[in-house]
Short mmCIF file of C-alpha atoms in Angstrom, two decimals:
data_model
loop_
_atom_site.label_atom_id
_atom_site.label_comp_id
_atom_site.label_asym_id
_atom_site.label_seq_id
_atom_site.Cartn_x
_atom_site.Cartn_y
_atom_site.Cartn_z
CA MET A 1 45.95 42.79 31.00
CA ALA A 2 42.64 44.01 29.60
CA SER A 3 40.02 45.19 32.07
CA HIS A 4 36.72 43.34 32.35
CA PRO A 5 33.49 44.63 33.92
CA VAL A 6 33.05 43.18 37.42
CA TYR A 7 29.47 43.23 38.72
CA THR A 8 30.02 41.53 42.08
CA THR A 9 32.94 41.21 44.48
CA LEU A 10 31.78 39.70 47.76
CA ASN A 11 34.23 38.55 50.40
CA VAL A 12 33.33 35.35 52.23
CA PRO A 13 35.76 35.23 55.19
CA THR A 14 36.86 32.22 57.27
CA VAL A 15 35.67 29.81 54.61
CA THR A 16 37.35 26.78 53.07
CA SER A 17 35.87 25.19 49.96
CA TYR A 18 36.86 22.27 47.77
CA PRO A 19 37.04 22.26 43.94
CA SER A 20 33.98 20.71 42.34
CA VAL A 21 31.64 21.38 39.44
CA ARG A 22 28.87 21.61 42.08
CA CYS A 23 30.72 23.76 44.61
CA LEU A 24 28.78 26.68 43.07
CA GLN A 25 25.44 25.97 41.42
CA TRP A 26 22.03 27.47 40.69
CA SER A 27 18.70 26.20 41.95
CA SER A 28 15.49 26.21 39.92
CA ASP A 29 14.37 29.15 42.08
CA GLY A 30 17.27 31.31 40.83
CA GLN A 31 19.35 31.03 44.00
CA ALA A 32 23.08 30.36 43.92
CA CYS A 33 24.51 27.91 46.45
CA PHE A 34 28.15 28.08 47.51
CA ALA A 35 29.18 24.91 49.36
CA THR A 36 31.98 25.37 51.89
CA LYS A 37 33.55 23.05 54.45
CA THR A 38 31.08 23.87 57.23
CA ALA A 39 28.05 25.51 55.60
CA ALA A 40 26.05 26.11 52.43
CA TYR A 41 25.67 29.80 51.51
CA ILE A 42 22.37 30.50 49.72
CA MET A 43 22.82 33.66 47.64
CA THR A 44 19.96 35.39 45.79
CA PRO A 45 20.62 38.28 43.35
CA ASP A 46 18.41 41.31 43.91
CA HIS A 47 17.11 41.48 40.32
CA GLY A 48 13.43 42.42 40.52
CA VAL A 49 13.26 42.11 44.33
CA HIS A 50 11.71 45.36 45.58
CA PHE A 51 11.27 44.75 49.30
CA ASP A 52 13.60 44.83 52.30
CA ALA A 53 16.33 46.54 50.30
CA SER A 54 18.25 47.21 53.54
CA SER A 55 19.10 43.49 53.77
CA VAL A 56 20.85 43.43 50.40
CA ILE A 57 24.59 42.81 50.70
CA LYS A 58 26.44 45.29 48.55
CA SER A 59 29.52 44.46 46.60
CA VAL A 60 32.93 45.68 47.73
CA LYS A 61 33.57 47.01 44.25
CA GLU A 62 30.47 49.23 44.40
CA ARG A 63 32.31 51.62 46.71
CA LYS A 64 35.42 51.61 44.51
CA ASP A 65 33.93 51.59 41.02
CA HIS A 66 34.13 54.90 39.19
CA GLU A 67 33.23 53.68 35.71
CA GLY A 68 29.48 53.35 36.21
CA THR A 69 29.41 49.55 35.89
CA PRO A 70 26.15 48.31 37.49
CA SER A 71 26.59 46.34 40.68
CA ILE A 72 24.55 43.29 41.71
CA GLY A 73 23.29 43.13 45.28
CA TRP A 74 22.66 39.84 47.06
CA PHE A 75 20.42 38.40 49.76
CA ARG A 76 22.24 35.80 51.82
CA THR A 77 21.37 33.05 54.25
CA ILE A 78 23.50 30.22 55.62
CA ILE A 79 22.75 26.56 56.29
CA PRO A 80 25.26 25.35 58.91
CA PHE A 81 26.11 21.66 58.95
CA GLU A 82 26.76 20.84 62.58
CA LYS A 83 29.08 18.02 63.61
CA SER A 84 26.65 16.70 66.21
CA ASP A 85 23.89 14.12 65.71
CA LEU A 86 25.82 12.27 63.01
CA PRO A 87 25.51 8.52 62.40
CA ARG A 88 28.03 6.50 64.39
CA TRP A 89 28.84 3.81 61.85
CA PRO A 90 30.74 1.50 64.27
CA GLU A 91 27.41 0.96 66.05
CA TYR A 92 26.08 -0.66 62.87
CA SER A 93 29.14 -2.52 61.64
CA GLN A 94 32.65 -3.23 62.94
CA ALA A 95 33.93 -4.23 59.49
CA TRP A 96 36.90 -2.31 58.10
CA GLY A 97 35.00 -1.68 54.89
CA ALA A 98 32.40 0.34 56.79
CA VAL A 99 34.90 2.59 58.58
CA SER A 100 34.22 6.30 58.01
CA LEU A 101 37.40 8.38 58.20
CA GLY A 102 35.33 11.45 57.34
CA SER A 103 33.89 11.40 60.86
CA ILE A 104 37.24 12.62 62.25
CA ASP A 105 36.76 16.10 60.76
CA VAL A 106 33.25 16.30 59.34
CA ALA A 107 32.90 18.58 56.30
CA LEU A 108 30.19 19.34 53.77
CA TRP A 109 30.96 17.17 50.76
CA ASP A 110 28.28 17.95 48.20
CA VAL A 111 24.88 19.63 47.72
CA THR A 112 22.16 19.31 45.12
CA PHE A 113 18.78 20.97 44.60
CA SER A 114 15.40 19.46 43.82
CA PRO A 115 13.18 20.97 41.11
CA SER A 116 11.06 23.92 42.21
CA GLY A 117 7.67 23.34 43.79
CA LEU A 118 8.46 20.56 46.29
CA SER A 119 8.86 22.50 49.54
CA PRO A 120 5.88 23.71 51.62
CA ASP A 121 6.21 27.17 50.04
CA SER A 122 6.63 25.68 46.53
CA GLY A 123 10.39 26.19 46.49
CA CYS A 124 13.36 23.84 46.22
CA ILE A 125 14.62 21.21 48.63
CA LEU A 126 18.39 21.13 49.29
CA ALA A 127 20.13 17.81 49.84
CA GLY A 128 23.41 17.98 51.73
CA LEU A 129 26.04 15.23 51.93
CA THR A 130 28.84 15.28 54.53
CA SER A 131 32.20 13.51 54.62
CA ASN A 132 30.66 11.15 57.19
CA MET A 133 28.45 9.88 54.32
CA ASP A 134 25.38 11.36 56.01
CA LEU A 135 22.57 12.68 53.77
CA THR A 136 19.99 15.24 54.95
CA LEU A 137 17.28 17.35 53.29
CA TRP A 138 16.75 21.06 54.06
CA THR A 139 13.99 23.54 53.24
CA ALA A 140 13.35 27.23 53.87
CA SER A 141 11.11 27.79 56.90
CA LYS A 142 9.61 31.19 55.98
CA ASN A 143 11.85 33.60 54.08
CA CYS A 144 14.00 31.69 51.59
CA LEU A 145 16.01 34.83 50.76
CA LYS A 146 17.48 35.55 54.19
CA GLY A 147 15.56 33.38 56.65
CA GLU A 148 16.44 30.12 58.32
CA TRP A 149 16.55 26.83 56.47
CA ILE A 150 15.51 23.87 58.59
CA LYS A 151 16.28 20.17 58.38
CA ALA A 152 13.32 18.42 56.77
CA CYS A 153 14.45 14.81 56.66
CA GLU A 154 17.25 12.54 57.88
CA VAL A 155 17.72 10.41 54.77
CA THR A 156 20.49 8.31 56.33
CA THR A 157 18.17 7.23 59.14
CA PHE A 158 15.56 6.26 56.54
CA LEU A 159 18.14 4.24 54.57
CA LEU A 160 19.28 2.39 57.70
CA GLU A 161 15.67 1.39 58.36
CA THR A 162 15.11 0.44 54.70
CA PHE A 163 18.17 -1.82 54.47
CA ALA A 164 17.86 -3.32 57.94
CA GLY A 165 18.28 -7.09 57.65
CA ASP A 166 19.42 -9.89 59.85
CA THR A 167 21.55 -9.24 62.92
CA THR A 168 24.55 -11.22 61.71
CA SER A 169 27.86 -9.48 61.10
CA THR A 170 27.41 -9.77 57.32
CA GLY A 171 23.86 -8.41 57.44
CA GLN A 172 24.92 -5.41 59.50
CA THR A 173 27.79 -4.66 57.12
CA VAL A 174 25.45 -4.81 54.12
CA GLN A 175 23.07 -2.45 55.91
CA ALA A 176 25.85 0.03 56.67
CA LEU A 177 27.38 -0.01 53.17
CA ASN A 178 24.01 0.52 51.50
CA SER A 179 23.24 3.42 53.85
CA GLN A 180 26.59 5.19 53.43
CA THR A 181 26.01 7.76 50.68
CA THR A 182 29.04 8.66 48.56
CA SER A 183 27.37 10.59 45.71
CA MET A 184 23.99 11.96 44.74
CA THR A 185 22.01 13.98 42.23
CA TRP A 186 18.41 15.15 41.94
CA SER A 187 16.80 14.68 38.56
CA ARG A 188 14.71 17.31 36.85
CA GLN A 189 10.94 17.16 36.87
CA ALA A 190 9.71 14.37 34.59
CA ASP A 191 8.07 15.32 31.29
CA PHE A 192 5.40 12.72 30.49
CA GLY A 193 4.33 14.42 27.25
CA LEU A 194 0.82 15.05 28.56
CA THR A 195 -1.28 18.22 28.24
CA PRO A 196 -2.11 19.59 30.70
CA THR A 197 0.90 18.54 32.77
CA PRO A 198 -0.24 16.19 35.57
CA PRO A 199 0.30 17.63 39.08
CA VAL A 200 2.65 14.89 40.27
CA ASP A 201 6.26 14.93 41.38
CA GLY A 202 8.23 12.91 38.84
CA SER A 203 11.67 13.93 40.08
CA LEU A 204 14.01 11.45 41.77
CA LEU A 205 16.78 11.80 44.33
CA ILE A 206 19.38 9.34 43.01
CA VAL A 207 21.91 8.19 45.58
CA GLY A 208 25.14 6.29 44.95
CA ASN A 209 26.47 4.38 47.94
CA ARG A 210 29.50 2.57 49.23
CA ALA A 211 28.08 -0.81 48.26
CA GLY A 212 28.14 0.13 44.56
CA SER A 213 24.36 0.48 44.27
CA LEU A 214 22.06 3.21 42.98
CA VAL A 215 19.15 4.03 45.29
CA PHE A 216 16.18 5.90 43.79
CA LEU A 217 14.20 7.99 46.29
CA ARG A 218 11.21 10.31 45.93
CA TYR A 219 10.40 13.22 48.23
CA ARG A 220 6.94 13.28 49.79
CA PRO A 221 4.95 16.37 50.92
CA ASN A 222 4.95 15.18 54.56
CA GLU A 223 8.74 15.77 54.66
CA THR A 224 9.65 12.13 54.22
CA VAL A 225 11.15 10.15 51.37
CA GLN A 226 9.89 7.07 49.58
CA HIS A 227 12.16 4.22 48.50
CA VAL A 228 11.46 3.53 44.82
CA LEU A 229 14.21 1.20 43.63
CA THR A 230 17.70 -0.08 44.50
CA VAL A 231 19.95 -1.41 41.74
CA PRO A 232 23.45 -2.88 42.30
CA VAL A 233 25.59 -1.57 39.42
CA MET A 234 29.27 -1.88 40.46
CA GLU A 235 31.56 -3.50 42.99
CA ALA A 236 33.17 -0.24 44.07
CA TRP A 237 32.18 3.06 45.66
CA LEU A 238 30.09 5.29 43.40
CA THR A 239 31.89 8.63 43.53
CA HIS A 240 29.78 10.54 40.97
CA VAL A 241 26.20 10.35 39.72
CA SER A 242 24.56 12.50 37.05
CA CYS A 243 21.09 12.35 35.49
CA SER A 244 20.05 13.85 32.17
CA SER A 245 16.74 15.60 31.54
CA TRP A 246 13.63 13.50 30.87
CA THR A 247 12.51 12.91 27.29
CA PRO A 248 8.92 11.80 26.52
CA ILE A 249 8.85 8.69 24.32
CA LYS A 250 5.05 8.31 24.25
CA PRO A 251 2.16 9.90 26.16
CA GLY A 252 2.56 9.00 29.82
CA THR A 253 6.11 7.60 29.51
CA CYS A 254 9.51 9.30 29.57
CA GLU A 255 13.11 8.27 29.89
CA ALA A 256 16.41 9.68 31.16
CA LEU A 257 20.04 8.59 31.19
CA VAL A 258 21.89 8.08 34.47
CA ALA A 259 25.69 8.09 34.40
CA TYR A 260 27.83 7.06 37.35
CA ALA A 261 31.54 6.71 38.09
CA ALA A 262 33.29 4.44 40.57
CA ALA A 263 36.40 4.90 42.67
CA ASP A 264 38.38 2.64 40.29
CA GLY A 265 37.91 5.11 37.42
CA SER A 266 35.21 3.19 35.56
CA VAL A 267 32.19 5.01 34.11
CA GLN A 268 28.87 3.49 33.09
CA ARG A 269 25.46 4.70 32.04
CA SER A 270 21.94 3.26 32.19
CA LYS A 271 18.53 4.20 30.87
CA VAL A 272 15.74 4.87 33.36
CA THR A 273 12.12 4.81 32.19
CA GLN A 274 9.25 6.30 34.16
CA SER A 275 5.57 5.82 33.33
CA PHE A 276 2.50 7.63 34.62
CA SER A 277 -0.66 5.71 35.43
CA ILE A 278 -3.89 7.68 34.81
CA GLU A 279 -6.19 5.29 36.65
CA ALA A 280 -8.88 7.25 38.48
CA ASP A 281 -8.85 5.17 41.68
CA LEU A 282 -5.18 5.88 42.44
CA ASP A 283 -4.46 8.90 44.64
CA PRO A 284 -1.71 9.94 44.34
CA PRO A 285 -1.24 8.60 40.79
CA GLU A 286 1.17 5.71 40.47
CA LEU A 287 4.59 6.27 38.87
CA ARG A 288 6.40 3.17 37.67
CA LEU A 289 10.19 3.14 37.31
CA THR A 290 12.25 0.64 35.31
CA PHE A 291 16.03 0.41 35.06
CA ASP A 292 17.73 -0.93 31.93
CA ALA A 293 21.03 -2.79 31.74
CA SER A 294 24.22 -0.78 32.15
CA GLU A 295 26.54 0.18 29.31
CA LYS A 296 30.25 0.56 29.99
CA ILE A 297 31.77 3.85 28.88
CA SER A 298 35.18 3.75 30.57
CA LEU A 299 36.94 0.69 31.97
CA PRO A 300 38.71 0.71 35.37
CA ASP A 301 42.12 2.38 35.12
CA LYS A 302 42.78 3.37 38.77
CA THR A 303 42.47 7.05 37.77
CA SER A 304 39.94 9.05 39.74
CA VAL A 305 37.08 10.84 38.01
CA THR A 306 37.04 14.51 39.09
CA ALA A 307 33.82 15.59 37.35
CA LEU A 308 30.82 13.97 35.65
CA SER A 309 27.97 15.87 34.03
CA TRP A 310 25.41 15.63 31.23
CA VAL A 311 25.40 18.51 28.75
CA GLU A 312 22.02 19.25 27.19
CA ILE A 313 22.20 20.29 23.53
CA PRO A 314 19.10 21.76 21.81
CA HIS A 315 16.61 19.36 20.18
CA GLU A 316 16.81 16.76 22.98
CA ARG A 317 20.41 15.76 22.41
CA ARG A 318 22.81 15.08 25.26
CA VAL A 319 26.53 14.52 25.75
CA LEU A 320 28.23 13.03 28.79
CA VAL A 321 31.30 14.96 29.92
CA TYR A 322 33.68 13.53 32.50
CA CYS A 323 37.16 14.52 33.59
CA LYS A 324 40.25 12.79 34.87
CA PRO A 325 43.56 14.48 35.74
CA GLY A 326 44.93 16.03 32.55
CA LYS A 327 42.11 14.81 30.29
CA VAL A 328 38.48 15.50 29.40
CA PHE A 329 36.26 12.83 27.86
CA LEU A 330 33.08 13.11 25.78
CA TRP A 331 30.54 10.39 25.10
CA CYS A 332 27.24 10.27 23.22
CA HIS A 333 25.02 7.48 21.96
CA SER A 334 24.85 6.60 18.27
CA SER A 335 21.16 7.60 18.22
CA SER A 336 21.80 11.14 19.50
CA ASN A 337 21.66 12.76 16.01
CA LEU A 338 24.96 14.56 16.54
CA GLY A 339 27.80 14.78 14.06
CA TRP A 340 29.70 12.14 16.04
CA SER A 341 29.09 9.24 18.42
CA GLY A 342 31.01 7.05 20.83
CA SER A 343 33.84 8.29 23.04
CA LEU A 344 36.32 11.11 22.48
CA SER A 345 39.19 12.24 24.71
CA TYR A 346 41.29 15.40 24.77
CA ARG A 347 44.52 16.09 26.60
CA LEU A 348 44.50 19.41 28.43
CA LYS A 349 47.35 21.89 28.07
CA THR A 350 48.77 23.80 31.02
CA GLN A 351 47.93 27.52 30.89
CA LYS A 352 50.93 29.45 32.27
CA LEU A 353 49.11 31.74 34.69
CA SER A 354 51.09 31.27 37.90
CA VAL A 355 53.66 28.98 39.48
CA GLY A 356 50.81 26.71 40.55
CA SER A 357 49.39 26.19 37.06
CA SER A 358 48.92 22.59 35.94
CA SER A 359 46.57 20.68 33.69
CA LEU A 360 46.35 17.96 36.37
CA HIS A 361 44.18 20.03 38.71
CA PRO A 362 40.59 18.83 39.31
CA ALA A 363 37.73 20.40 37.35
CA SER A 364 35.71 23.14 39.05
CA GLY A 365 33.28 24.07 36.27
CA ILE A 366 31.65 22.59 33.15
CA GLN A 367 29.54 24.96 31.06
CA TYR A 368 27.92 24.62 27.65
CA ILE A 369 27.19 27.82 25.70
CA ALA A 370 24.44 26.73 23.32
CA ARG A 371 24.43 29.79 21.05
CA GLN A 372 28.09 29.28 20.14
CA ASP A 373 28.13 25.48 20.60
CA LEU A 374 31.02 25.74 23.07
CA LEU A 375 31.97 23.52 25.98
CA ILE A 376 33.99 25.44 28.59
CA LEU A 377 35.93 23.51 31.22
CA THR A 378 37.45 25.25 34.25
CA LEU A 379 40.20 23.82 36.44
CA PHE A 380 41.15 24.51 40.06
CA ASP A 381 44.13 26.65 38.98
CA GLY A 382 41.82 29.16 37.24
CA SER A 383 42.57 27.96 33.71
CA PHE A 384 39.93 27.54 31.01
CA HIS A 385 39.80 24.93 28.26
CA VAL A 386 37.38 25.31 25.34
CA ILE A 387 35.99 22.63 23.05
CA TYR A 388 34.37 23.99 19.87
CA ASN A 389 31.55 22.60 17.70
CA LEU A 390 30.35 20.14 20.33
CA SER A 391 27.31 19.08 18.30
CA GLY A 392 29.28 18.65 15.07
CA GLU A 393 32.93 17.64 15.13
CA PRO A 394 34.37 18.57 18.55
CA THR A 395 37.82 20.12 18.51
CA MET A 396 40.00 22.21 20.82
CA THR A 397 41.41 24.19 17.88
CA PRO A 398 39.75 27.63 17.44
CA PRO A 399 37.87 27.84 14.12
CA MET A 400 39.32 31.29 13.30
CA ASN A 401 42.35 33.30 14.37
CA ASP A 402 40.21 36.18 15.66
CA THR A 403 37.87 33.99 17.75
CA LEU A 404 36.70 35.89 20.84
CA VAL A 405 36.50 32.77 22.99
CA THR A 406 39.70 30.73 23.31
CA SER A 407 41.27 28.84 26.17
CA GLU A 408 44.09 31.37 26.46
CA LYS A 409 41.84 34.46 26.31
CA LEU A 410 39.41 33.17 28.93
CA SER A 411 42.24 32.11 31.24
CA GLN A 412 43.85 35.54 30.91
CA ALA A 413 40.48 37.23 31.46
CA VAL A 414 39.90 35.45 34.77
CA ARG A 415 43.49 36.14 35.78
CA SER A 416 42.91 39.82 34.97
CA VAL A 417 39.83 39.90 37.22
CA PHE A 418 41.90 38.19 39.93
CA VAL A 419 44.53 40.95 39.71
CA GLN A 420 41.79 43.63 39.74
CA THR A 421 40.07 42.32 42.84
CA GLU A 422 42.96 41.04 44.97
CA ASN A 423 45.70 43.15 46.54
CA ASP A 424 49.40 42.82 45.77
CA VAL A 425 49.41 39.61 43.73
CA ASP A 426 52.07 38.40 41.32
CA SER A 427 52.97 35.25 39.42
CA CYS A 428 53.63 33.43 42.69
CA ASP A 429 49.95 33.75 43.61
CA MET A 430 47.52 31.19 42.27
CA ASN A 431 43.88 32.13 41.73
CA ARG A 432 42.22 29.00 43.07
CA VAL A 433 38.78 28.67 41.46
CA THR A 434 36.79 26.16 43.51
CA GLY A 435 33.50 26.62 41.65
CA LEU A 436 32.27 28.33 38.47
CA THR A 437 29.00 28.42 36.60
CA SER A 438 27.30 30.61 34.01
CA TYR A 439 25.38 33.68 35.15
CA ASP A 440 23.42 34.48 32.01
CA GLY A 441 24.00 31.49 29.73
CA SER A 442 26.46 33.53 27.69
CA SER A 443 29.57 35.59 28.43
CA THR A 444 28.93 36.43 32.10
CA PHE A 445 30.07 33.96 34.74
CA ILE A 446 29.91 33.65 38.52
CA TRP A 447 32.75 31.96 40.38
CA VAL A 448 34.53 31.63 43.71
CA GLN A 449 38.23 32.36 43.96
CA GLU A 450 40.90 32.44 46.65
CA ALA A 451 44.47 33.70 46.48
CA SER A 452 47.01 31.05 47.38
CA ARG A 453 50.78 30.63 47.30
CA PRO A 454 51.63 27.00 46.56
CA SER A 455 55.30 27.65 47.38
CA ASP A 456 54.38 28.71 50.93
CA PHE A 457 54.24 25.56 53.05
CA SER A 458 53.30 27.28 56.30
CA TYR A 459 50.04 26.12 57.91
CA LYS A 460 47.01 28.28 57.19
CA HIS A 461 44.20 27.92 59.68
CA ASP A 462 40.61 27.77 58.40
CA ALA A 463 39.90 31.14 60.01
CA LYS A 464 42.53 32.77 57.78
CA HIS A 465 41.00 31.59 54.52
CA ASN A 466 39.14 34.25 52.56
CA SER A 467 37.13 33.39 49.44
CA THR A 468 35.64 35.91 47.02
CA LEU A 469 32.41 35.54 45.06
CA LEU A 470 32.71 37.24 41.66
CA VAL A 471 30.43 38.01 38.73
CA SER A 472 32.11 39.29 35.58
CA SER A 473 31.77 39.28 31.81
CA LEU A 474 34.68 37.48 30.15
CA TRP A 475 34.07 38.56 26.56
CA ASN A 476 31.95 41.10 24.69
CA ASP A 477 28.63 39.53 23.74
CA ASN A 478 26.37 42.58 23.77
CA ASP A 479 24.76 42.40 20.36
CA ASP A 480 21.22 42.15 19.04
CA ASP A 481 21.63 38.53 17.94
CA ALA A 482 22.45 37.45 21.49
CA LEU A 483 19.29 39.12 22.82
CA VAL A 484 17.09 37.59 20.13
CA ASN A 485 18.54 34.12 20.76
CA GLU A 486 17.98 34.42 24.51
CA LEU A 487 14.35 35.44 23.96
CA GLN A 488 13.87 32.57 21.53
CA ALA A 489 15.26 30.10 24.08
CA VAL A 490 12.84 31.41 26.72
CA PHE A 491 9.81 31.15 24.42
CA ASP A 492 10.82 27.72 23.12
CA GLY A 493 11.00 26.42 26.68
CA ALA A 494 7.61 27.79 27.66
CA LYS A 495 4.65 25.41 27.85
CA ILE A 496 1.30 26.87 26.88
#
């Protein structure tokens, strides 16, 4: 196999993680978050950080590398999610529908970041969701690079108070189901199309719950949340929620698309409109939120959705990408000004990398490379699947025979890095990729892998698990055009 430059190889011992497109993600502050079973690892690359260099964690490969490849150092801090002080749902409802099996062995389920500028030190707020359907907010106390992150708000407690109703059995069950969070996302900062930009927080923490409702919350500077709106949308658990970026439609008003998936396999989307009131006697200024009727994208088919994400294409165009075992689906509205509209589906092919390879594995990464108009999907078995010409006529067939980026080449590249960084592996070892995201918006990626033998049925205790955080370039993209396009993207996104 060809060798690829590896910039980071960090071992994360005694850690178990679950495959998800948000297992590894970036915050607006440039920090990577790796969500494991018991904690969230906040990792910050040392680019441009010129103080406290002794705290930088050096890569394992730095001591072994003899080719002069630059190594990336990292600052690290950990947010532990303790199993104490969790909601005891039987105290609120004895109904079978409100039973929480996740309370038996509580694990971190999902994390999401707020936009930058909301915390006391103008950083990001982290929202953490456990398997007990408990939602909490966390913020850095002093040093966000390596210092402690503290709990800022118990959102579940706030929801229980918000949905408190009558004391009948039915009322208590409704309260519990509306307070049990099953999915969440934090929208980007709203763009109202005003100059200068008003100093208001237009972002929303969107929560999907067990009752099939969407709850819109807004973070407040006094470390509390405000209930904005609750909309019943389905009659099943909401397992995934994703919000697109905000688009101004007139001065003071913007809109975004919210997509959500239920446990029965159905997918829907709705339009959310937010308006900014400039009345002088209102402090803080009033933000009004309206929710349009839902549009069905996928009907119930009893097949679980493993990933759901909006892909932002230049010129305010967006595509919804969602995955089910063995398939990836695309959807865009007829008014999106793309070369296609409606729904498209593609069957994934198994990449023969190891004995554990299968196209039925859950998705662990969805990335869009704007310069090449590529959508790259990563599965739990370490395989890659590429869709070309996403803004024109999407296809999984490479446009040319000598294309640098193909499903097979990327899969082999990640397998090559796996062989480089792990000891004594063969075709019986599966490189489990639980999370992957782009590092530079181009050919360099950051992901988490773990060696596993699917044919070995012996029990492996959590303490014996060992994940590895990797940063590597998967194809050669070092040309002048790439640099010019990256600079253009930075300048186009700047507001003067």
